[in-house]
Amino acid sequence: MATLFTKIINREIPGDIVYEDEHVVAFRDIAPQAPVHIIIVTRSEIPGIAALPTTGDHLHLLNAAKKIAENEGLDNGYRLVINQGADGGQTFDHLHVHLLGGRQMAWPPG
């Protein structure tokens, strides 16, 4: 069964898509945790970091994050978050990166 993210990628459900290429799709989070909160997902359904293959779409996540941050004007900085597993806060079994910015980030998170 397709993940929620795959349904957004395939335009089966709506998403505010801000970037896409042949490897990744990025869209605004529907419950943002910062002024800019964008989810960057692999086109292929990789369940998470623990299941990373040695090649594939996931290799393009960080390059896409850099491009999107520049497009969003996050010149003062931003945070990238990848959650793995239930204890790590992962809620969708589809590899994705949270791009958070537009304000000073606190540390430690969560």
Tab-separated table of N, CA and C in Angstrom:
chain	number	residue	atom	x	y	z
A	1	MET	N	0.843	-1.184	0.000
A	1	MET	CA	0.000	0.000	0.000
A	1	MET	C	0.887	1.247	0.000
A	2	ALA	N	0.531	2.213	-0.806
A	2	ALA	CA	1.307	3.446	-0.929
A	2	ALA	C	1.244	4.259	0.352
A	3	THR	N	2.369	4.878	0.694
A	3	THR	CA	2.398	5.745	1.868
A	3	THR	C	1.678	7.057	1.567
A	4	LEU	N	1.364	7.799	2.621
A	4	LEU	CA	0.767	9.117	2.460
A	4	LEU	C	1.649	9.999	1.587
A	5	PHE	N	2.966	9.900	1.796
A	5	PHE	CA	3.888	10.713	1.007
A	5	PHE	C	3.864	10.321	-0.465
A	6	THR	N	3.777	9.034	-0.752
A	6	THR	CA	3.689	8.589	-2.148
A	6	THR	C	2.406	9.113	-2.786
A	7	LYS	N	1.336	9.170	-2.033
A	7	LYS	CA	0.077	9.700	-2.562
A	7	LYS	C	0.214	11.191	-2.897
A	8	ILE	N	0.984	11.925	-2.102
A	8	ILE	CA	1.243	13.335	-2.427
A	8	ILE	C	2.117	13.418	-3.674
A	9	ILE	N	3.168	12.602	-3.730
A	9	ILE	CA	4.052	12.584	-4.901
A	9	ILE	C	3.262	12.310	-6.175
A	10	ASN	N	2.337	11.357	-6.101
A	10	ASN	CA	1.540	10.954	-7.262
A	10	ASN	C	0.334	11.850	-7.507
A	11	ARG	N	0.183	12.909	-6.692
A	11	ARG	CA	-0.925	13.865	-6.813
A	11	ARG	C	-2.278	13.215	-6.569
A	12	GLU	N	-2.291	12.128	-5.798
A	12	GLU	CA	-3.552	11.491	-5.425
A	12	GLU	C	-4.228	12.254	-4.287
A	13	ILE	N	-3.443	12.929	-3.476
A	13	ILE	CA	-3.954	13.829	-2.444
A	13	ILE	C	-3.167	15.133	-2.557
A	14	PRO	N	-3.764	16.253	-2.126
A	14	PRO	CA	-3.095	17.538	-2.319
A	14	PRO	C	-1.884	17.724	-1.405
A	15	GLY	N	-0.955	18.509	-1.879
A	15	GLY	CA	0.211	18.913	-1.107
A	15	GLY	C	0.740	20.206	-1.701
A	16	ASP	N	1.232	21.092	-0.852
A	16	ASP	CA	1.792	22.358	-1.309
A	16	ASP	C	3.248	22.102	-1.702
A	17	ILE	N	3.444	21.605	-2.910
A	17	ILE	CA	4.760	21.201	-3.400
A	17	ILE	C	5.588	22.440	-3.732
A	18	VAL	N	6.803	22.490	-3.155
A	18	VAL	CA	7.687	23.639	-3.361
A	18	VAL	C	8.908	23.289	-4.193
A	19	TYR	N	9.170	21.986	-4.374
A	19	TYR	CA	10.356	21.561	-5.129
A	19	TYR	C	10.160	20.106	-5.531
A	20	GLU	N	10.655	19.776	-6.716
A	20	GLU	CA	10.719	18.372	-7.105
A	20	GLU	C	11.737	18.200	-8.215
A	21	ASP	N	12.342	17.028	-8.215
A	21	ASP	CA	13.214	16.608	-9.295
A	21	ASP	C	12.996	15.113	-9.481
A	22	GLU	N	13.874	14.470	-10.202
A	22	GLU	CA	13.652	13.047	-10.491
A	22	GLU	C	13.857	12.141	-9.278
A	23	HIS	N	14.406	12.669	-8.179
A	23	HIS	CA	14.716	11.857	-7.009
A	23	HIS	C	13.887	12.166	-5.775
A	24	VAL	N	13.497	13.427	-5.608
A	24	VAL	CA	12.799	13.854	-4.392
A	24	VAL	C	11.650	14.791	-4.725
A	25	VAL	N	10.726	14.897	-3.758
A	25	VAL	CA	9.629	15.864	-3.819
A	25	VAL	C	9.573	16.534	-2.448
A	26	ALA	N	9.352	17.848	-2.427
A	26	ALA	CA	9.277	18.591	-1.175
A	26	ALA	C	7.984	19.382	-1.121
A	27	PHE	N	7.373	19.388	0.066
A	27	PHE	CA	6.114	20.094	0.249
A	27	PHE	C	6.044	20.656	1.667
A	28	ARG	N	5.206	21.662	1.841
A	28	ARG	CA	5.043	22.288	3.149
A	28	ARG	C	4.288	21.348	4.091
A	29	ASP	N	4.759	21.297	5.338
A	29	ASP	CA	4.115	20.479	6.362
A	29	ASP	C	2.760	21.088	6.701
A	30	ILE	N	1.750	20.250	6.911
A	30	ILE	CA	0.408	20.766	7.228
A	30	ILE	C	0.284	21.196	8.692
A	31	ALA	N	1.254	20.816	9.532
A	31	ALA	CA	1.283	21.240	10.939
A	31	ALA	C	2.680	21.778	11.243
A	32	PRO	N	3.025	22.942	10.688
A	32	PRO	CA	4.403	23.437	10.785
A	32	PRO	C	4.853	23.690	12.222
A	33	GLN	N	6.119	23.352	12.471
A	33	GLN	CA	6.744	23.559	13.764
A	33	GLN	C	7.692	24.757	13.751
A	34	ALA	N	7.740	25.465	12.638
A	34	ALA	CA	8.553	26.666	12.464
A	34	ALA	C	7.923	27.461	11.322
A	35	PRO	N	8.289	28.740	11.167
A	35	PRO	CA	7.725	29.521	10.058
A	35	PRO	C	7.920	28.848	8.698
A	36	VAL	N	9.058	28.207	8.505
A	36	VAL	CA	9.287	27.384	7.316
A	36	VAL	C	9.434	25.952	7.804
A	37	HIS	N	8.559	25.074	7.354
A	37	HIS	CA	8.639	23.649	7.693
A	37	HIS	C	8.266	22.871	6.442
A	38	ILE	N	9.288	22.335	5.808
A	38	ILE	CA	9.118	21.629	4.537
A	38	ILE	C	9.572	20.190	4.716
A	39	ILE	N	8.796	19.264	4.172
A	39	ILE	CA	9.120	17.846	4.194
A	39	ILE	C	9.712	17.492	2.829
A	40	ILE	N	10.895	16.885	2.840
A	40	ILE	CA	11.559	16.461	1.610
A	40	ILE	C	11.565	14.938	1.621
A	41	VAL	N	10.923	14.325	0.647
A	41	VAL	CA	10.768	12.869	0.617
A	41	VAL	C	11.409	12.275	-0.631
A	42	THR	N	11.865	11.054	-0.499
A	42	THR	CA	12.377	10.321	-1.654
A	42	THR	C	11.200	9.860	-2.502
A	43	ARG	N	11.394	9.846	-3.799
A	43	ARG	CA	10.340	9.311	-4.672
A	43	ARG	C	10.150	7.818	-4.431
A	44	SER	N	11.241	7.129	-4.154
A	44	SER	CA	11.130	5.702	-3.849
A	44	SER	C	10.744	5.533	-2.385
A	45	GLU	N	9.985	4.491	-2.093
A	45	GLU	CA	9.515	4.247	-0.729
A	45	GLU	C	10.568	3.492	0.076
A	46	ILE	N	11.485	4.248	0.662
A	46	ILE	CA	12.483	3.691	1.580
A	46	ILE	C	11.896	3.886	2.972
A	47	PRO	N	11.735	2.813	3.765
A	47	PRO	CA	11.059	2.940	5.057
A	47	PRO	C	11.722	3.900	6.039
A	48	GLY	N	13.028	4.051	5.983
A	48	GLY	CA	13.713	4.947	6.907
A	48	GLY	C	15.212	4.780	6.787
A	49	ILE	N	15.944	5.500	7.620
A	49	ILE	CA	17.415	5.464	7.594
A	49	ILE	C	17.938	4.050	7.783
A	50	ALA	N	17.308	3.281	8.655
A	50	ALA	CA	17.790	1.928	8.949
A	50	ALA	C	17.712	1.013	7.727
A	51	ALA	N	16.937	1.393	6.727
A	51	ALA	CA	16.761	0.566	5.536
A	51	ALA	C	17.445	1.159	4.306
A	52	LEU	N	18.406	2.053	4.509
A	52	LEU	CA	19.033	2.717	3.360
A	52	LEU	C	19.791	1.742	2.466
A	53	PRO	N	19.508	1.776	1.175
A	53	PRO	CA	20.326	1.024	0.230
A	53	PRO	C	21.622	1.799	-0.041
A	54	THR	N	22.554	1.200	-0.729
A	54	THR	CA	23.828	1.880	-0.997
A	54	THR	C	23.713	2.899	-2.133
A	55	THR	N	22.693	2.780	-2.960
A	55	THR	CA	22.451	3.753	-4.027
A	55	THR	C	20.970	4.095	-4.041
A	56	GLY	N	20.628	5.229	-4.645
A	56	GLY	CA	19.218	5.554	-4.794
A	56	GLY	C	18.891	7.003	-4.522
A	57	ASP	N	17.586	7.276	-4.467
A	57	ASP	CA	17.064	8.628	-4.333
A	57	ASP	C	17.541	9.331	-3.063
A	58	HIS	N	17.754	8.595	-1.996
A	58	HIS	CA	18.119	9.210	-0.716
A	58	HIS	C	19.415	10.013	-0.792
A	59	LEU	N	20.268	9.701	-1.741
A	59	LEU	CA	21.529	10.419	-1.888
A	59	LEU	C	21.315	11.871	-2.306
A	60	HIS	N	20.117	12.212	-2.718
A	60	HIS	CA	19.811	13.551	-3.215
A	60	HIS	C	19.070	14.413	-2.191
A	61	LEU	N	18.757	13.870	-1.023
A	61	LEU	CA	17.992	14.617	-0.029
A	61	LEU	C	18.708	15.888	0.438
A	62	LEU	N	19.979	15.801	0.745
A	62	LEU	CA	20.696	16.966	1.271
A	62	LEU	C	20.899	18.042	0.212
A	63	ASN	N	21.170	17.642	-1.021
A	63	ASN	CA	21.295	18.639	-2.093
A	63	ASN	C	19.976	19.371	-2.302
A	64	ALA	N	18.873	18.629	-2.244
A	64	ALA	CA	17.562	19.256	-2.387
A	64	ALA	C	17.307	20.208	-1.219
A	65	ALA	N	17.668	19.803	0.001
A	65	ALA	CA	17.475	20.661	1.172
A	65	ALA	C	18.225	21.980	1.005
A	66	LYS	N	19.438	21.917	0.523
A	66	LYS	CA	20.246	23.133	0.300
A	66	LYS	C	19.559	24.059	-0.701
A	67	LYS	N	19.092	23.502	-1.814
A	67	LYS	CA	18.423	24.311	-2.841
A	67	LYS	C	17.146	24.949	-2.293
A	68	ILE	N	16.355	24.163	-1.561
A	68	ILE	CA	15.082	24.665	-1.022
A	68	ILE	C	15.347	25.765	0.002
A	69	ALA	N	16.331	25.566	0.881
A	69	ALA	CA	16.668	26.586	1.880
A	69	ALA	C	17.062	27.891	1.203
A	70	GLU	N	17.828	27.801	0.126
A	70	GLU	CA	18.191	29.010	-0.624
A	70	GLU	C	16.949	29.662	-1.216
A	71	ASN	N	16.054	28.855	-1.807
A	71	ASN	CA	14.818	29.383	-2.397
A	71	ASN	C	13.914	30.032	-1.360
A	72	GLU	N	13.945	29.520	-0.129
A	72	GLU	CA	13.100	30.043	0.952
A	72	GLU	C	13.746	31.234	1.662
A	73	GLY	N	14.976	31.585	1.272
A	73	GLY	CA	15.656	32.727	1.862
A	73	GLY	C	16.144	32.490	3.284
A	74	LEU	N	16.496	31.266	3.607
A	74	LEU	CA	16.947	30.929	4.955
A	74	LEU	C	18.448	31.190	5.112
A	75	ASP	N	18.832	32.425	4.865
A	75	ASP	CA	20.240	32.821	4.873
A	75	ASP	C	20.870	32.771	6.260
A	76	ASN	N	20.068	32.914	7.314
A	76	ASN	CA	20.591	32.900	8.683
A	76	ASN	C	20.724	31.497	9.249
A	77	GLY	N	20.290	30.492	8.509
A	77	GLY	CA	20.421	29.113	8.961
A	77	GLY	C	19.097	28.373	8.983
A	78	TYR	N	19.205	27.084	9.198
A	78	TYR	CA	18.044	26.201	9.232
A	78	TYR	C	18.459	24.894	9.890
A	79	ARG	N	17.479	24.072	10.170
A	79	ARG	CA	17.730	22.773	10.784
A	79	ARG	C	17.155	21.691	9.883
A	80	LEU	N	17.899	20.580	9.761
A	80	LEU	CA	17.422	19.395	9.062
A	80	LEU	C	17.243	18.290	10.098
A	81	VAL	N	16.104	17.601	10.046
A	81	VAL	CA	15.809	16.542	11.005
A	81	VAL	C	15.371	15.303	10.247
A	82	ILE	N	15.949	14.155	10.635
A	82	ILE	CA	15.506	12.857	10.136
A	82	ILE	C	15.192	11.999	11.355
A	83	ASN	N	13.980	11.534	11.466
A	83	ASN	CA	13.578	10.665	12.566
A	83	ASN	C	13.640	9.209	12.111
A	84	GLN	N	14.086	8.320	13.008
A	84	GLN	CA	14.155	6.891	12.689
A	84	GLN	C	13.471	6.101	13.803
A	85	GLY	N	12.462	5.341	13.419
A	85	GLY	CA	11.774	4.460	14.354
A	85	GLY	C	10.862	5.193	15.323
A	86	ALA	N	10.067	4.419	16.037
A	86	ALA	CA	9.072	4.985	16.949
A	86	ALA	C	9.714	5.844	18.035
A	87	ASP	N	10.783	5.379	18.646
A	87	ASP	CA	11.431	6.159	19.700
A	87	ASP	C	12.090	7.423	19.161
A	88	GLY	N	12.414	7.441	17.885
A	88	GLY	CA	13.001	8.625	17.262
A	88	GLY	C	11.964	9.614	16.761
A	89	GLY	N	10.681	9.266	16.878
A	89	GLY	CA	9.622	10.169	16.452
A	89	GLY	C	9.150	9.978	15.029
A	90	GLN	N	9.586	8.896	14.366
A	90	GLN	CA	9.159	8.654	12.986
A	90	GLN	C	7.701	8.216	12.972
A	91	THR	N	6.870	8.923	12.201
A	91	THR	CA	5.446	8.598	12.131
A	91	THR	C	5.022	8.048	10.768
A	92	PHE	N	5.877	8.210	9.745
A	92	PHE	CA	5.587	7.667	8.415
A	92	PHE	C	6.758	6.812	7.971
A	93	ASP	N	6.478	5.611	7.521
A	93	ASP	CA	7.527	4.705	7.050
A	93	ASP	C	7.899	5.022	5.602
A	94	HIS	N	8.407	6.215	5.409
A	94	HIS	CA	8.866	6.694	4.111
A	94	HIS	C	9.937	7.724	4.431
A	95	LEU	N	11.174	7.449	4.024
A	95	LEU	CA	12.296	8.320	4.357
A	95	LEU	C	11.998	9.764	3.979
A	96	HIS	N	12.226	10.656	4.935
A	96	HIS	CA	12.003	12.076	4.682
A	96	HIS	C	12.857	12.915	5.626
A	97	VAL	N	13.092	14.155	5.202
A	97	VAL	CA	13.847	15.130	5.969
A	97	VAL	C	12.925	16.307	6.249
A	98	HIS	N	12.947	16.772	7.502
A	98	HIS	CA	12.241	17.999	7.864
A	98	HIS	C	13.227	19.152	7.716
A	99	LEU	N	12.868	20.149	6.934
A	99	LEU	CA	13.639	21.389	6.806
A	99	LEU	C	12.891	22.448	7.609
A	100	LEU	N	13.523	22.932	8.682
A	100	LEU	CA	12.903	23.897	9.584
A	100	LEU	C	13.721	25.181	9.593
A	101	GLY	N	13.049	26.312	9.491
A	101	GLY	CA	13.773	27.576	9.516
A	101	GLY	C	12.835	28.748	9.701
A	102	GLY	N	13.411	29.937	9.601
A	102	GLY	CA	12.626	31.146	9.729
A	102	GLY	C	12.582	31.699	11.144
A	103	ARG	N	13.285	31.050	12.077
A	103	ARG	CA	13.392	31.529	13.452
A	103	ARG	C	14.605	30.880	14.081
A	104	GLN	N	15.007	31.386	15.249
A	104	GLN	CA	16.110	30.784	16.008
A	104	GLN	C	15.634	29.419	16.540
A	105	MET	N	16.410	28.384	16.304
A	105	MET	CA	16.076	27.048	16.793
A	105	MET	C	16.651	26.861	18.193
A	106	ALA	N	15.891	26.219	19.061
A	106	ALA	CA	16.349	25.939	20.424
A	106	ALA	C	17.126	24.637	20.453
A	107	TRP	N	17.981	24.500	21.478
A	107	TRP	CA	18.723	23.254	21.672
A	107	TRP	C	18.775	22.951	23.155
A	108	PRO	N	18.561	21.763	23.604
A	108	PRO	CA	18.327	20.578	22.776
A	108	PRO	C	16.856	20.491	22.344
A	109	PRO	N	16.613	19.885	21.191
A	109	PRO	CA	15.238	19.694	20.728
A	109	PRO	C	14.563	18.557	21.484
A	110	GLY	N	13.238	18.524	21.434
A	110	GLY	CA	12.422	17.431	21.938
A	110	GLY	C	12.812	16.896	23.249
